[in-house]
CSV table of C-alpha atoms in Angstrom, one decimal:
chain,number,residue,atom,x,y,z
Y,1,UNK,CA,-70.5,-30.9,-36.0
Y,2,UNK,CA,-69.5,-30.2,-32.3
Y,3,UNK,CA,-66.5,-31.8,-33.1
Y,4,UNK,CA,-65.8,-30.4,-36.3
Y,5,UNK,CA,-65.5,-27.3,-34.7
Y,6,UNK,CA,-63.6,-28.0,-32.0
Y,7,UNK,CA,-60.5,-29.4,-33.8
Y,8,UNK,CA,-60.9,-26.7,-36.5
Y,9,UNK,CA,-60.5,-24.2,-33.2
Y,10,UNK,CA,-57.5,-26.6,-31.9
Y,11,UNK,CA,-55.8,-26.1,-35.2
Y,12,UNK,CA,-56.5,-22.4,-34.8
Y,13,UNK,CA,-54.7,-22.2,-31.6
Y,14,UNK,CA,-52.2,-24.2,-32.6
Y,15,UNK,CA,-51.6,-22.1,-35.3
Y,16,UNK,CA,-51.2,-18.5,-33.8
Y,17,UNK,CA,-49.1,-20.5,-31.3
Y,18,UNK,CA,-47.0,-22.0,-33.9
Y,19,UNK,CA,-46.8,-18.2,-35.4
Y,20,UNK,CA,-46.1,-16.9,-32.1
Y,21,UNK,CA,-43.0,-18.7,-30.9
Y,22,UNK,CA,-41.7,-18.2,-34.8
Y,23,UNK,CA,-41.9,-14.8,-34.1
Y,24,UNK,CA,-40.3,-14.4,-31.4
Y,25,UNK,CA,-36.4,-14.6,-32.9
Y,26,UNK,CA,-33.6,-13.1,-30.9
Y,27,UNK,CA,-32.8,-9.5,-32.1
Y,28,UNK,CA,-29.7,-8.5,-30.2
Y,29,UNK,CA,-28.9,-5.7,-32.3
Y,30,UNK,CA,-32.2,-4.2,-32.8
Y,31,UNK,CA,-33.7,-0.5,-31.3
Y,32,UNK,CA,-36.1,-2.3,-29.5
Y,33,UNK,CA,-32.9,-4.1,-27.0
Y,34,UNK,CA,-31.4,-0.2,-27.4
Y,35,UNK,CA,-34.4,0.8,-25.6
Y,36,UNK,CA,-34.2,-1.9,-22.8
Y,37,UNK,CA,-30.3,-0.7,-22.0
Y,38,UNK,CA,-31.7,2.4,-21.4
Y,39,UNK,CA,-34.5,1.9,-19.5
Y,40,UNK,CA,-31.9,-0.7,-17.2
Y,41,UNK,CA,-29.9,2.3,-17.3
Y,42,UNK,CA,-31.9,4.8,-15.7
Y,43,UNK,CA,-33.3,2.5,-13.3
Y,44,UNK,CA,-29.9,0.6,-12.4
Y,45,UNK,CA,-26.6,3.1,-13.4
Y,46,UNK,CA,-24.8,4.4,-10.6
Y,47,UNK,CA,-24.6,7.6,-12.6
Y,48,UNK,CA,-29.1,7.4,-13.7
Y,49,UNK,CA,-28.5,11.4,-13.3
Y,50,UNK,CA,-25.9,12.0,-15.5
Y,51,UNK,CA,-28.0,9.9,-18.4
Y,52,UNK,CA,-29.0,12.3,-21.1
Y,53,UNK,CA,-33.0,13.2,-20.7
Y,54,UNK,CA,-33.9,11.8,-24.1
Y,55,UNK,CA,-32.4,9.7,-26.6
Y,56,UNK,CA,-33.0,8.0,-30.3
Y,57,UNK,CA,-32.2,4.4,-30.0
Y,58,UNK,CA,-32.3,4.8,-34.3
Y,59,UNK,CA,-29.1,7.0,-34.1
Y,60,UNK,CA,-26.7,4.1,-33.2
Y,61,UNK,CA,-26.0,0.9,-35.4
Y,62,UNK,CA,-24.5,-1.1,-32.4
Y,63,UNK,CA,-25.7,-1.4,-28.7
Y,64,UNK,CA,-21.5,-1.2,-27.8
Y,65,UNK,CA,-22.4,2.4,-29.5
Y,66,UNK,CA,-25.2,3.2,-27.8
Y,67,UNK,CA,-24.1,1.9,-24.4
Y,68,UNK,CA,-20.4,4.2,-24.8
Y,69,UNK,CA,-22.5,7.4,-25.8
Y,70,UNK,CA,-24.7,7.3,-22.8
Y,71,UNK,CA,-22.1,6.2,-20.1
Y,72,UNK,CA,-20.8,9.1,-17.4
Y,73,UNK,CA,-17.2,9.8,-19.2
Y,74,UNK,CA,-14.7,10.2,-18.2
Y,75,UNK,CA,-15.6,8.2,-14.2
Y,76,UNK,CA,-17.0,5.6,-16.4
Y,77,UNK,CA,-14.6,3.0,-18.0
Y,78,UNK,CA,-15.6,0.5,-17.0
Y,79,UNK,CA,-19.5,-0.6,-17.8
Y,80,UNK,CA,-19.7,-2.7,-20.7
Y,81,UNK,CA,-22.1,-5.3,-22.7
Y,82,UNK,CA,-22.0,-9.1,-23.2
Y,83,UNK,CA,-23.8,-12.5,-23.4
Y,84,UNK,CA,-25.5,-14.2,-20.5
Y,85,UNK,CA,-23.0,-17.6,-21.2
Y,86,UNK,CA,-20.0,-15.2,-21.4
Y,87,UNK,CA,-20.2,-13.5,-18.2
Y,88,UNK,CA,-21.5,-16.5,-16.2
Y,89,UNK,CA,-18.5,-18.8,-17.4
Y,90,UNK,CA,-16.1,-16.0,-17.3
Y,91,UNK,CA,-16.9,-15.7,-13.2
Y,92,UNK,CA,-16.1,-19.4,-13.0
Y,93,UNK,CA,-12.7,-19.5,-14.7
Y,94,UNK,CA,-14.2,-21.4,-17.8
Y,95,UNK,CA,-12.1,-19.3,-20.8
Y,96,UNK,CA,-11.2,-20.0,-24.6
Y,97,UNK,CA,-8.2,-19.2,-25.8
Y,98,UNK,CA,-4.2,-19.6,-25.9
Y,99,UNK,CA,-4.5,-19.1,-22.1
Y,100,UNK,CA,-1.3,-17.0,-21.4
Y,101,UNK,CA,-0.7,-12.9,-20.6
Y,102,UNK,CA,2.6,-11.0,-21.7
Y,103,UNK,CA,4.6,-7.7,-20.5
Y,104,UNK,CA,7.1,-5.5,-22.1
Y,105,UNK,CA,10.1,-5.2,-20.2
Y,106,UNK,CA,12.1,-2.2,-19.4
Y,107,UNK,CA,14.2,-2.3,-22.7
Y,108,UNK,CA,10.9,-3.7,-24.5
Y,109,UNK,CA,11.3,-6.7,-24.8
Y,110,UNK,CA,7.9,-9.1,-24.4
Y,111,UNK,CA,7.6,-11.8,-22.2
Y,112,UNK,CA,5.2,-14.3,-21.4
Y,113,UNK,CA,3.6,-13.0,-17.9
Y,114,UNK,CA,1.7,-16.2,-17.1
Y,115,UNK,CA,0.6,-19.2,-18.4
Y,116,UNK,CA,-2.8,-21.0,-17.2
Y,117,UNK,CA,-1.7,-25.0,-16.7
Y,118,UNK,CA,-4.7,-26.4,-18.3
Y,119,UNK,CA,-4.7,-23.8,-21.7
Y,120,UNK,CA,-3.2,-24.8,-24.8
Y,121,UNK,CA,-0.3,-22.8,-23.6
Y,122,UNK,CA,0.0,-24.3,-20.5
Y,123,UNK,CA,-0.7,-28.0,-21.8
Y,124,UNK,CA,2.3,-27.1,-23.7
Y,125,UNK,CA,4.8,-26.3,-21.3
Y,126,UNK,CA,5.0,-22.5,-21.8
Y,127,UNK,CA,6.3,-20.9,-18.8
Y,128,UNK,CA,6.7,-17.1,-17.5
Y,129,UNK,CA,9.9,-15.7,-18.4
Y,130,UNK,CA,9.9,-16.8,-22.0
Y,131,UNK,CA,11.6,-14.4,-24.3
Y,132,UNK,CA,8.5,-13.8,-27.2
Y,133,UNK,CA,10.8,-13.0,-30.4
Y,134,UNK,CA,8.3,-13.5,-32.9
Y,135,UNK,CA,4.4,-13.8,-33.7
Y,136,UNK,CA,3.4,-15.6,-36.9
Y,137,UNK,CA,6.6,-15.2,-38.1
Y,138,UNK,CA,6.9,-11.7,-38.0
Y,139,UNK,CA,9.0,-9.6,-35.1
Y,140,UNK,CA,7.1,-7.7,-32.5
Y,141,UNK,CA,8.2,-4.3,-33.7
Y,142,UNK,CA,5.9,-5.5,-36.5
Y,143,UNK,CA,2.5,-5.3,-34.6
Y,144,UNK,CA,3.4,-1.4,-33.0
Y,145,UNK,CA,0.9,1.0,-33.8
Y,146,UNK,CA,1.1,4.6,-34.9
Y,147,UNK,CA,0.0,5.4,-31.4
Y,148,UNK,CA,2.7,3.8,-29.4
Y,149,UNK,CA,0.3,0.7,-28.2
Y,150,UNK,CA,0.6,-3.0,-29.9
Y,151,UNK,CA,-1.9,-5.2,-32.0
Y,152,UNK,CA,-0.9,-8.5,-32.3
Y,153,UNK,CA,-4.1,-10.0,-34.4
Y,154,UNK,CA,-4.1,-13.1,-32.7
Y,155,UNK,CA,-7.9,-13.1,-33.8
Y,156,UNK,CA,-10.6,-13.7,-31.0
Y,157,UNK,CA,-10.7,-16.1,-28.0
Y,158,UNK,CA,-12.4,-18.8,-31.0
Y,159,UNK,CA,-11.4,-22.5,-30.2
Y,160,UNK,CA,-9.8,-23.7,-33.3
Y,161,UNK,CA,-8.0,-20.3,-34.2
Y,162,UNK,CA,-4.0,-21.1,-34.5
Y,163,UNK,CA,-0.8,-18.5,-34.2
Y,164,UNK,CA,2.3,-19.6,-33.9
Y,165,UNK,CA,5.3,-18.2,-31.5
Y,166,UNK,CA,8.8,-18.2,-31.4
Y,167,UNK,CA,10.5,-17.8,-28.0
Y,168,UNK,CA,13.8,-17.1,-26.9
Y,169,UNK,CA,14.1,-19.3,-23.5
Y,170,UNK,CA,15.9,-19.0,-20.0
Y,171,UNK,CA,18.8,-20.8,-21.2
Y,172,UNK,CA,19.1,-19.0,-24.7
Y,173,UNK,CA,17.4,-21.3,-26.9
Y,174,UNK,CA,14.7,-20.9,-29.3
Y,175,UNK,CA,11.6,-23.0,-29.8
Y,176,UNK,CA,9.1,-22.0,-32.4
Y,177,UNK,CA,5.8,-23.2,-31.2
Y,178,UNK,CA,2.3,-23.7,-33.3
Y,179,UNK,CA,-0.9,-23.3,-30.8
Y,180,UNK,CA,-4.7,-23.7,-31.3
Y,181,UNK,CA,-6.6,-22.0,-29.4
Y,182,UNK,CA,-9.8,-24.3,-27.1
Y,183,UNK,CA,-12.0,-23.5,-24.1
Y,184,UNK,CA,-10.0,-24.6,-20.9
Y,185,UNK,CA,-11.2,-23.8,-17.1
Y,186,UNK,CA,-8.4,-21.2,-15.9
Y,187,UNK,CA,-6.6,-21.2,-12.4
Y,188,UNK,CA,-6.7,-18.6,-10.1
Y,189,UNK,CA,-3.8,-19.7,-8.1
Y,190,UNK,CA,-0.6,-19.2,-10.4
Y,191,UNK,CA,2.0,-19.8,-7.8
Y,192,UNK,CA,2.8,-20.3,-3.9
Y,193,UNK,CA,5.0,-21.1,-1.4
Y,194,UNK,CA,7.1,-20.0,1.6
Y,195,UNK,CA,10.5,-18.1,1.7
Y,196,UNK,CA,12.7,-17.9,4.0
Y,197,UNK,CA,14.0,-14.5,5.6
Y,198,UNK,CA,16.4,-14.8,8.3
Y,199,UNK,CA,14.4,-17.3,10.0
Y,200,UNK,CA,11.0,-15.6,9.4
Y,201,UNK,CA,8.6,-18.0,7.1
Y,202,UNK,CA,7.0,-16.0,4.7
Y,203,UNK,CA,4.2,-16.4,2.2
Y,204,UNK,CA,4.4,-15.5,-1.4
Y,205,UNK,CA,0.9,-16.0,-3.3
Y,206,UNK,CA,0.7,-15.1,-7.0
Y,207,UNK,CA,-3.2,-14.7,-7.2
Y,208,UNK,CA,-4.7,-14.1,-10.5
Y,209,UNK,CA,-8.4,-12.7,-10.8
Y,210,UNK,CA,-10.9,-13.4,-8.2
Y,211,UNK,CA,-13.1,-16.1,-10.0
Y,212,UNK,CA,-15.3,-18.6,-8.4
Y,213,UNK,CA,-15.5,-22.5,-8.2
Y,214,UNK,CA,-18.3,-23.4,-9.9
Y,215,UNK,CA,-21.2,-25.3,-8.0
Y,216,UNK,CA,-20.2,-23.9,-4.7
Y,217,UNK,CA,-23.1,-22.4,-2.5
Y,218,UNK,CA,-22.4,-20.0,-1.2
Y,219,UNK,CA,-19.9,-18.5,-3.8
Y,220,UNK,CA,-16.7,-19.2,-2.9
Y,221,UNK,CA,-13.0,-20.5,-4.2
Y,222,UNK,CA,-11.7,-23.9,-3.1
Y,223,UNK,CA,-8.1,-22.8,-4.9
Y,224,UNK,CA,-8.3,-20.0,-1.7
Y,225,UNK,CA,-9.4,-22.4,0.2
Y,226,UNK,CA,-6.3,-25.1,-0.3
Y,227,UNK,CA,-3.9,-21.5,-0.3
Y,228,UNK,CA,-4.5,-20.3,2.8
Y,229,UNK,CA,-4.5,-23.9,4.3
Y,230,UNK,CA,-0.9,-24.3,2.8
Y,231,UNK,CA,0.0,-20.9,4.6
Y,232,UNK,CA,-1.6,-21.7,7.9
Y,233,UNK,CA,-0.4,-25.3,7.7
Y,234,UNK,CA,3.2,-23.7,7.5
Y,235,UNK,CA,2.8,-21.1,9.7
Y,236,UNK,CA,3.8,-18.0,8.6
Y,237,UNK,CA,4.7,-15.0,10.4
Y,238,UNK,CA,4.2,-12.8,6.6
Y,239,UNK,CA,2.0,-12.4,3.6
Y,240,UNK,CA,3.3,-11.3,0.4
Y,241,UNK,CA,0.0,-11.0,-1.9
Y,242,UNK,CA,0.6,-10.6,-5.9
Y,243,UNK,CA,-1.7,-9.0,-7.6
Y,244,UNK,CA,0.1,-7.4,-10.3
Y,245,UNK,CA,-1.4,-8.7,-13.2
Y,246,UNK,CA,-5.3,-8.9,-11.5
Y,247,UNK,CA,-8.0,-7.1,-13.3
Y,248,UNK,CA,-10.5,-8.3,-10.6
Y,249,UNK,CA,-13.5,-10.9,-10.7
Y,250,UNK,CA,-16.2,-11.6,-7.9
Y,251,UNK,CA,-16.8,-9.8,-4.9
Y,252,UNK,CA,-18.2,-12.5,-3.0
Y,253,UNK,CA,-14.2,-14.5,-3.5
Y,254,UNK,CA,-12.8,-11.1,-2.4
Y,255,UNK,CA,-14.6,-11.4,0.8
Y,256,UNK,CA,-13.7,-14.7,1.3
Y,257,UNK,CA,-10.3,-13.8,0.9
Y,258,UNK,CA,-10.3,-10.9,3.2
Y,259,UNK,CA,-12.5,-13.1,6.1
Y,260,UNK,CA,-9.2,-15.6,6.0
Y,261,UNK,CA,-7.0,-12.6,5.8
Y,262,UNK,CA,-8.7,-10.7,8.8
Y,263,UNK,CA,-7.2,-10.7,12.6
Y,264,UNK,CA,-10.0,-12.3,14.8
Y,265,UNK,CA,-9.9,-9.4,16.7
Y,266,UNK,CA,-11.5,-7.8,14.0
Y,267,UNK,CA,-13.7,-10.0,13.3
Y,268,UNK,CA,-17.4,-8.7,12.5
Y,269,UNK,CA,-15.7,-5.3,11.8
Y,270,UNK,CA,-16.9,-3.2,8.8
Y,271,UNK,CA,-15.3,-4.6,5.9
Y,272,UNK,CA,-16.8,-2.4,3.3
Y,273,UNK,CA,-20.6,-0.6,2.8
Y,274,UNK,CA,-21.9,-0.2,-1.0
Y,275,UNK,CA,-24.1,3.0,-2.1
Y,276,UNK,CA,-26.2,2.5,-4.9
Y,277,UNK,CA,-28.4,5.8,-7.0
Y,278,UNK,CA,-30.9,7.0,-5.6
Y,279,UNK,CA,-33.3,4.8,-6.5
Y,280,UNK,CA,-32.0,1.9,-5.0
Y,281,UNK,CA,-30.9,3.2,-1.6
Y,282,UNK,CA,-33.1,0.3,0.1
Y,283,UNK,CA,-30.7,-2.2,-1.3
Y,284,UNK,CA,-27.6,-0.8,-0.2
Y,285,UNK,CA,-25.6,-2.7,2.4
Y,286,UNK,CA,-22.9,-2.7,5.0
Y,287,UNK,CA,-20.6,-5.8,5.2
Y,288,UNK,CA,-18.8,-7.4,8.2
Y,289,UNK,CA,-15.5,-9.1,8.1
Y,290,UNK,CA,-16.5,-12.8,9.5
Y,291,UNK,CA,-13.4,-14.7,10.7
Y,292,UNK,CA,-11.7,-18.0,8.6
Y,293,UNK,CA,-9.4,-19.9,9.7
Y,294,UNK,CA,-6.3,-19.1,12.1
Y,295,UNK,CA,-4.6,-16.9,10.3
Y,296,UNK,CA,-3.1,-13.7,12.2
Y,297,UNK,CA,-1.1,-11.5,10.4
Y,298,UNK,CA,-0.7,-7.7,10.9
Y,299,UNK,CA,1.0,-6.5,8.0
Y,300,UNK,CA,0.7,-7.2,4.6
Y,301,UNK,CA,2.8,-6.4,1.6
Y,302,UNK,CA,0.8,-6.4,-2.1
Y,303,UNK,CA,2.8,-6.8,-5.6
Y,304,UNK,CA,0.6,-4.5,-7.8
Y,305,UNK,CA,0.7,-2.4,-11.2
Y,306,UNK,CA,-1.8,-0.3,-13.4
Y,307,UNK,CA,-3.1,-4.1,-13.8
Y,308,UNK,CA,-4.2,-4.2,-10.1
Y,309,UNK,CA,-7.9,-3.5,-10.7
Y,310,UNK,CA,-11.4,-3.8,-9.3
Y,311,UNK,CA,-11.9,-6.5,-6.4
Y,312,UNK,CA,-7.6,-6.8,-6.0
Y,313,UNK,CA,-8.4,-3.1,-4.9
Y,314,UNK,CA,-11.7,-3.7,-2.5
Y,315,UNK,CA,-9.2,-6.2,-0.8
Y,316,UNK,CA,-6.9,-3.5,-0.5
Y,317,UNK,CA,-8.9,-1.1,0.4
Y,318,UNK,CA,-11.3,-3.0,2.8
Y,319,UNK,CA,-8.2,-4.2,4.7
Y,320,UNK,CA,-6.1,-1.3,4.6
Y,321,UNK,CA,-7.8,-0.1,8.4
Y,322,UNK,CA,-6.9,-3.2,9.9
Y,323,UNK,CA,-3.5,-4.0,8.8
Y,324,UNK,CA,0.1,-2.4,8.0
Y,325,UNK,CA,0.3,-1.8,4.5
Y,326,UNK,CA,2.7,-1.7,1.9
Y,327,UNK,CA,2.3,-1.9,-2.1
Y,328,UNK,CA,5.5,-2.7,-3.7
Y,329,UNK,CA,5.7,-1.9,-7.8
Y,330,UNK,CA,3.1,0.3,-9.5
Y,331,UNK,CA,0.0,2.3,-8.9
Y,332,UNK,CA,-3.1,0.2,-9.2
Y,333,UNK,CA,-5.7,1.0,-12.0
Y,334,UNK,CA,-8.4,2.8,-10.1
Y,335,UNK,CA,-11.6,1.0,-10.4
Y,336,UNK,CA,-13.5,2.0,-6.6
Y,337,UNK,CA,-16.8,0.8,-8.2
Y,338,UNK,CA,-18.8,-2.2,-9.4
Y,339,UNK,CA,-21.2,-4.2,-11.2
Y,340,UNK,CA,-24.1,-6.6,-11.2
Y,341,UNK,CA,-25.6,-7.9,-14.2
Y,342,UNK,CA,-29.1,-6.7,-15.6
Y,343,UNK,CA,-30.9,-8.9,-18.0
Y,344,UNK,CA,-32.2,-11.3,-15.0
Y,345,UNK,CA,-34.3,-7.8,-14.5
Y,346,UNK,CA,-35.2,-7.1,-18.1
Y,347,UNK,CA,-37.0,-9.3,-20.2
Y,348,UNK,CA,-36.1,-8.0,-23.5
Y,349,UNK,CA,-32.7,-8.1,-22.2
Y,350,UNK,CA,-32.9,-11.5,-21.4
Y,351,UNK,CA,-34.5,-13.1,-24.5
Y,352,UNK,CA,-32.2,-11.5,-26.6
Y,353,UNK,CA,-29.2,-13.0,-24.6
Y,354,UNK,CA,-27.4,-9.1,-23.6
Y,355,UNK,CA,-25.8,-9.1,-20.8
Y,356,UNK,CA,-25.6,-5.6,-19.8
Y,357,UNK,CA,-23.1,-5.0,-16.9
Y,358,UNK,CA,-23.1,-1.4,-16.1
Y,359,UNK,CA,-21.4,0.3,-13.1
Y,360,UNK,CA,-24.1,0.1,-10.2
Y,361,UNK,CA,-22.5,0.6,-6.8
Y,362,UNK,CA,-19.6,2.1,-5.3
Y,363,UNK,CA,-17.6,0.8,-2.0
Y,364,UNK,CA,-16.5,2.3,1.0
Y,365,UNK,CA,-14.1,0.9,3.5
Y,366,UNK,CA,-14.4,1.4,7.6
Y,367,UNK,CA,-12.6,5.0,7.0
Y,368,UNK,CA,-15.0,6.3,4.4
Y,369,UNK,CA,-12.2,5.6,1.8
Y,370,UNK,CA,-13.9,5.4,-1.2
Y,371,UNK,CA,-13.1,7.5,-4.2
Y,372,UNK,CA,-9.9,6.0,-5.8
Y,373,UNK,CA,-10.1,6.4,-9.8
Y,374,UNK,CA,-6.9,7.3,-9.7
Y,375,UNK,CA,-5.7,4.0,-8.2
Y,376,UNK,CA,-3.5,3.7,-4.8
Y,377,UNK,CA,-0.3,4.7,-4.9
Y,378,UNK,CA,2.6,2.5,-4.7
Y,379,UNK,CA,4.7,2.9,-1.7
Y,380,UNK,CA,7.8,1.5,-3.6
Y,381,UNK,CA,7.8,2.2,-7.2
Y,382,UNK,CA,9.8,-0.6,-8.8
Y,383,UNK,CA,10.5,-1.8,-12.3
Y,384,UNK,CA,8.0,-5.4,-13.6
Y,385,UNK,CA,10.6,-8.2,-14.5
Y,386,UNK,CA,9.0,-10.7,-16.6
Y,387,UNK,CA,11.9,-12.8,-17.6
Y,388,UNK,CA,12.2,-14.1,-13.8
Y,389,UNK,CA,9.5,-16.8,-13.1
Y,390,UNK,CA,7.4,-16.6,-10.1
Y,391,UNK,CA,8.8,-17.1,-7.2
Y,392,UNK,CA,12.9,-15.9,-9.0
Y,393,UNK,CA,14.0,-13.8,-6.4
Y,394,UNK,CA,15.9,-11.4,-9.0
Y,395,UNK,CA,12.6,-10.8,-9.6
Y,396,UNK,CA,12.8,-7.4,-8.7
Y,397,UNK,CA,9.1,-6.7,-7.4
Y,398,UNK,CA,8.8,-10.0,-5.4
Y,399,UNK,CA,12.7,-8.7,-3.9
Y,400,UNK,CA,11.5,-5.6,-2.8
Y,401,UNK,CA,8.8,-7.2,-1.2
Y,402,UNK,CA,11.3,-9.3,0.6
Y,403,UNK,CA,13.4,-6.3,1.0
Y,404,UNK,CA,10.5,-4.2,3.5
Y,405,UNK,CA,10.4,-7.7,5.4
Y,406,UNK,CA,14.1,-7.9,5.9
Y,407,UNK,CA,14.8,-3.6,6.1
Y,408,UNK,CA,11.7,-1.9,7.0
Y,409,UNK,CA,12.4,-0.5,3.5
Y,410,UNK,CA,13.4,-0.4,-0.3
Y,411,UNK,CA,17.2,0.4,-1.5
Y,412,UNK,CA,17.9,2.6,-4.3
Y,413,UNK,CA,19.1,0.0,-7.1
Y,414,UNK,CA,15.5,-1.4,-6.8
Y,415,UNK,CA,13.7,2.3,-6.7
Y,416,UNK,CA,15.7,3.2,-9.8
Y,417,UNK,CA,14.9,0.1,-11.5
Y,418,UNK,CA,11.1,1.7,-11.6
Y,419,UNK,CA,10.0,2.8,-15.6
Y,420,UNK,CA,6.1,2.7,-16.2
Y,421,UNK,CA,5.0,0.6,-20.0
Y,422,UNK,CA,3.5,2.7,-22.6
Y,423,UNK,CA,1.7,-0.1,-23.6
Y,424,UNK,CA,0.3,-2.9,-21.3
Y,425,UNK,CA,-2.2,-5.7,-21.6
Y,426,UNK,CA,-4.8,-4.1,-19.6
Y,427,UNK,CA,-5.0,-1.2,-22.4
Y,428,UNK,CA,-5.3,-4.4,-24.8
Y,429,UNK,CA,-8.8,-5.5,-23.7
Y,430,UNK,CA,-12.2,-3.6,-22.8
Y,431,UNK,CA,-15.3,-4.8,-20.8
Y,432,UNK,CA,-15.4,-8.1,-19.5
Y,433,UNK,CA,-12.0,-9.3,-21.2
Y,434,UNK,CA,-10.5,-6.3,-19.5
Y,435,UNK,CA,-11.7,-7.6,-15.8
Y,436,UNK,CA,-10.2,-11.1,-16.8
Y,437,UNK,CA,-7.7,-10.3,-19.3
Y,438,UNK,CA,-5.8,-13.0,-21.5
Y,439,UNK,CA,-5.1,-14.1,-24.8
């Protein structure tokens, strides 16, 4: 009888533990994850007193609603919500896709901006400075919207998912290509190597979002690594840095990058300090520049544009006390803030698989310099030309560059070459897209 009772209890337990883990289903859209954004919120948010006292979770059918109804407008553009697998891969360069960006040119015509070698597109031979005369057979004037901006419905980042292009090439040709889209690991590094200016070896680096290696402990990028190896290996005397089409990425490969860029004179100098809300002022921080390498520059000159964002500006701005300066093209974007994700500190967060990634810190560099949501200023405004391939010297950004080496300064055909898009692929993407943006 002992017995009997004991396996009817077993079967008991196993039962309520059978209905217990059946019950617990992932709800990602559900009041009850509503509720864990906001509490995150007003413990986390940069902004927690700016959130609105009270609110009813019921009132929104999306947490993208909720999330954009709460935020600090108009200083916030930037927090945004995803999945745990999304923004962990995303940090790591591992993307789906076509694997290419594109830019209008001054008479609006699009070009392929870059490609990403391993992509489809890249696996295919596309290139920078192809002529894009068609999408799915139809001609880009096609896809304008009644706003002025451009939708091209080439469907989301899905592997499997196939549009076809028809490009106009270098040497006047056209190639009508069919592409599928897959999941591919992105580079960072689209382009280097070492010009010549009247004797003077110079660097050129065409860096494209800050995104980690995976595996590496501490988090770091061996493709910055093998760069500024290659530029100390051929010792330049100048640094061009392109950020032009950088939305950002990690902060930890940002400070990598500035700890090789750094004089050792300066080393354990104030790079930047972070503030957090008031409720987190125990974890905010002050971090030192710590020396790589034998690099020893004292000026640099950045390629940037409205998609110069994020980390390309904590590099800009963290460095900008140390060195010479000059940014050659277009104001950056004017993101002097950033995030951490939340759900490793929210267990309905986490079990739902929402990443919620709002804006939790701002930066300061060793001046104070810290509110930038305007963006920096370029020092030489100059036209984008995206049918010269990196490293083209009619290129006309990467020749005024060369031009404040050489001169001290910018001439006037290259200032009046200057004309700023209506439309740009940064306005094409939101959230985490936005921070690595491609198609």
């Amino acid at each position: 009888m002992k017995n009997s009772k004991w396996i009817f209890g077993l079967v008991v337990i196993l039962f309520w533990s059978c209905r217990d883990k059946e019950e617990i289903v992932p709800d990602p859209q559900s009041e009850l994850v509503r509720g864990a954004i906001f509490e995150s919120m007003q413990e986390w948010y940069f902004w927690n007193q700016e959130l609105p006292a009270v609110v009813n979770t019921a009132n929104y059918s999306s947490n993208e609603e909720f999330l954009d109804a709460i935020i600090f407008k108009p200083l916030d553009r930037f927090s945004y919500l995803t999945t745990q697998e999304a923004f962990n891969n995303a940090f790591v360069g591992r993307n789906a896709g076509h694997g290419f960006g594109f830019a209008f040119d001054a008479t609006e015509r699009l070009y392929l901006t870059f490609v990403y070698d391993q992509a489809p597109a890249g696996l295919d031979g596309w290139q920078r400075g192809w002529e894009i005369l068609e999408i799915n057979g139809k001609p880009i004037s096609a896809y304008k919207t009644s706003t002025g901006g451009y939708d091209f419905q080439l469907g989301p980042s899905d592997p499997g998912i196939t549009n076809s292009f028809t490009f106009k090439l270098p040497d006047g040709s056209t190639t009508t290509r069919s592409n599928m889209k897959a999941e591919y690991q992105s580079n960072s590094v689209l382009h280097k190597e070492i010009i010549d200016v009247k004797g003077k070896k110079v660097g050129y680096w065409v860096y494209q979002s800050f995104k980690a290696t995976a595996g590496q402990s501490p988090t770091k990028s061996l493709e910055v690594d093998e760069s500024m190896a290659f530029f100390t290996d051929a010792g330049i005397e100048e640094l061009i840095i392109d950020l032009r089409y950088n939305g950002g990425g990690s902060v930890a490969v940002a400070e990598q990058i500035n700890n090789y860029l750094i004089q050792t004179s300066n080393s354990d100098q104030l790079m930047y300090k972070n503030k957090l809300n008031s409720l987190k002022t125990n974890l905010e921080k002050s971090v030192n520049f710590k020396k790589i390498g034998n690099l020893n520059l004292d000026k640099l000159i950045f390629i940037t544009s409205r998609g110069s964002a994020s980390a390309s500006e904590l590099v800009i701005n963290s460095l900008n006390p140390y060195f010479d300066i000059t940014l050659v093209g277009d104001n950056t974007f004017g993101k002097p803030v950033g995030s951490f994700p939340l759900s490793n500190y929210n267990n309905t967060l986490k079990d739902n698989n929402v990443e919620l990634v709002p804006i939790t810190f701002a930066t300061a560099n060793s001046e104070g310099k810290a509110e930038y949501f305007d963006g920096f200023p370029a020092d030489f405004a100059v036209g984008d030309t995206p049918q010269f391939n990196w490293g083209n010297q009619n290129d006309l950004r990467l020749a005024a560059a060369l031009s404040v080496i050489e001169n001290g300064n910018v001439g006037g055909r290259l200032v009046s070459s200057f004309y700023r898009p209506k439309w740009e692929m940064i306005d094409q993407f939101k959230g985490l897209e936005q921070e690595f943006p491609a198609y």
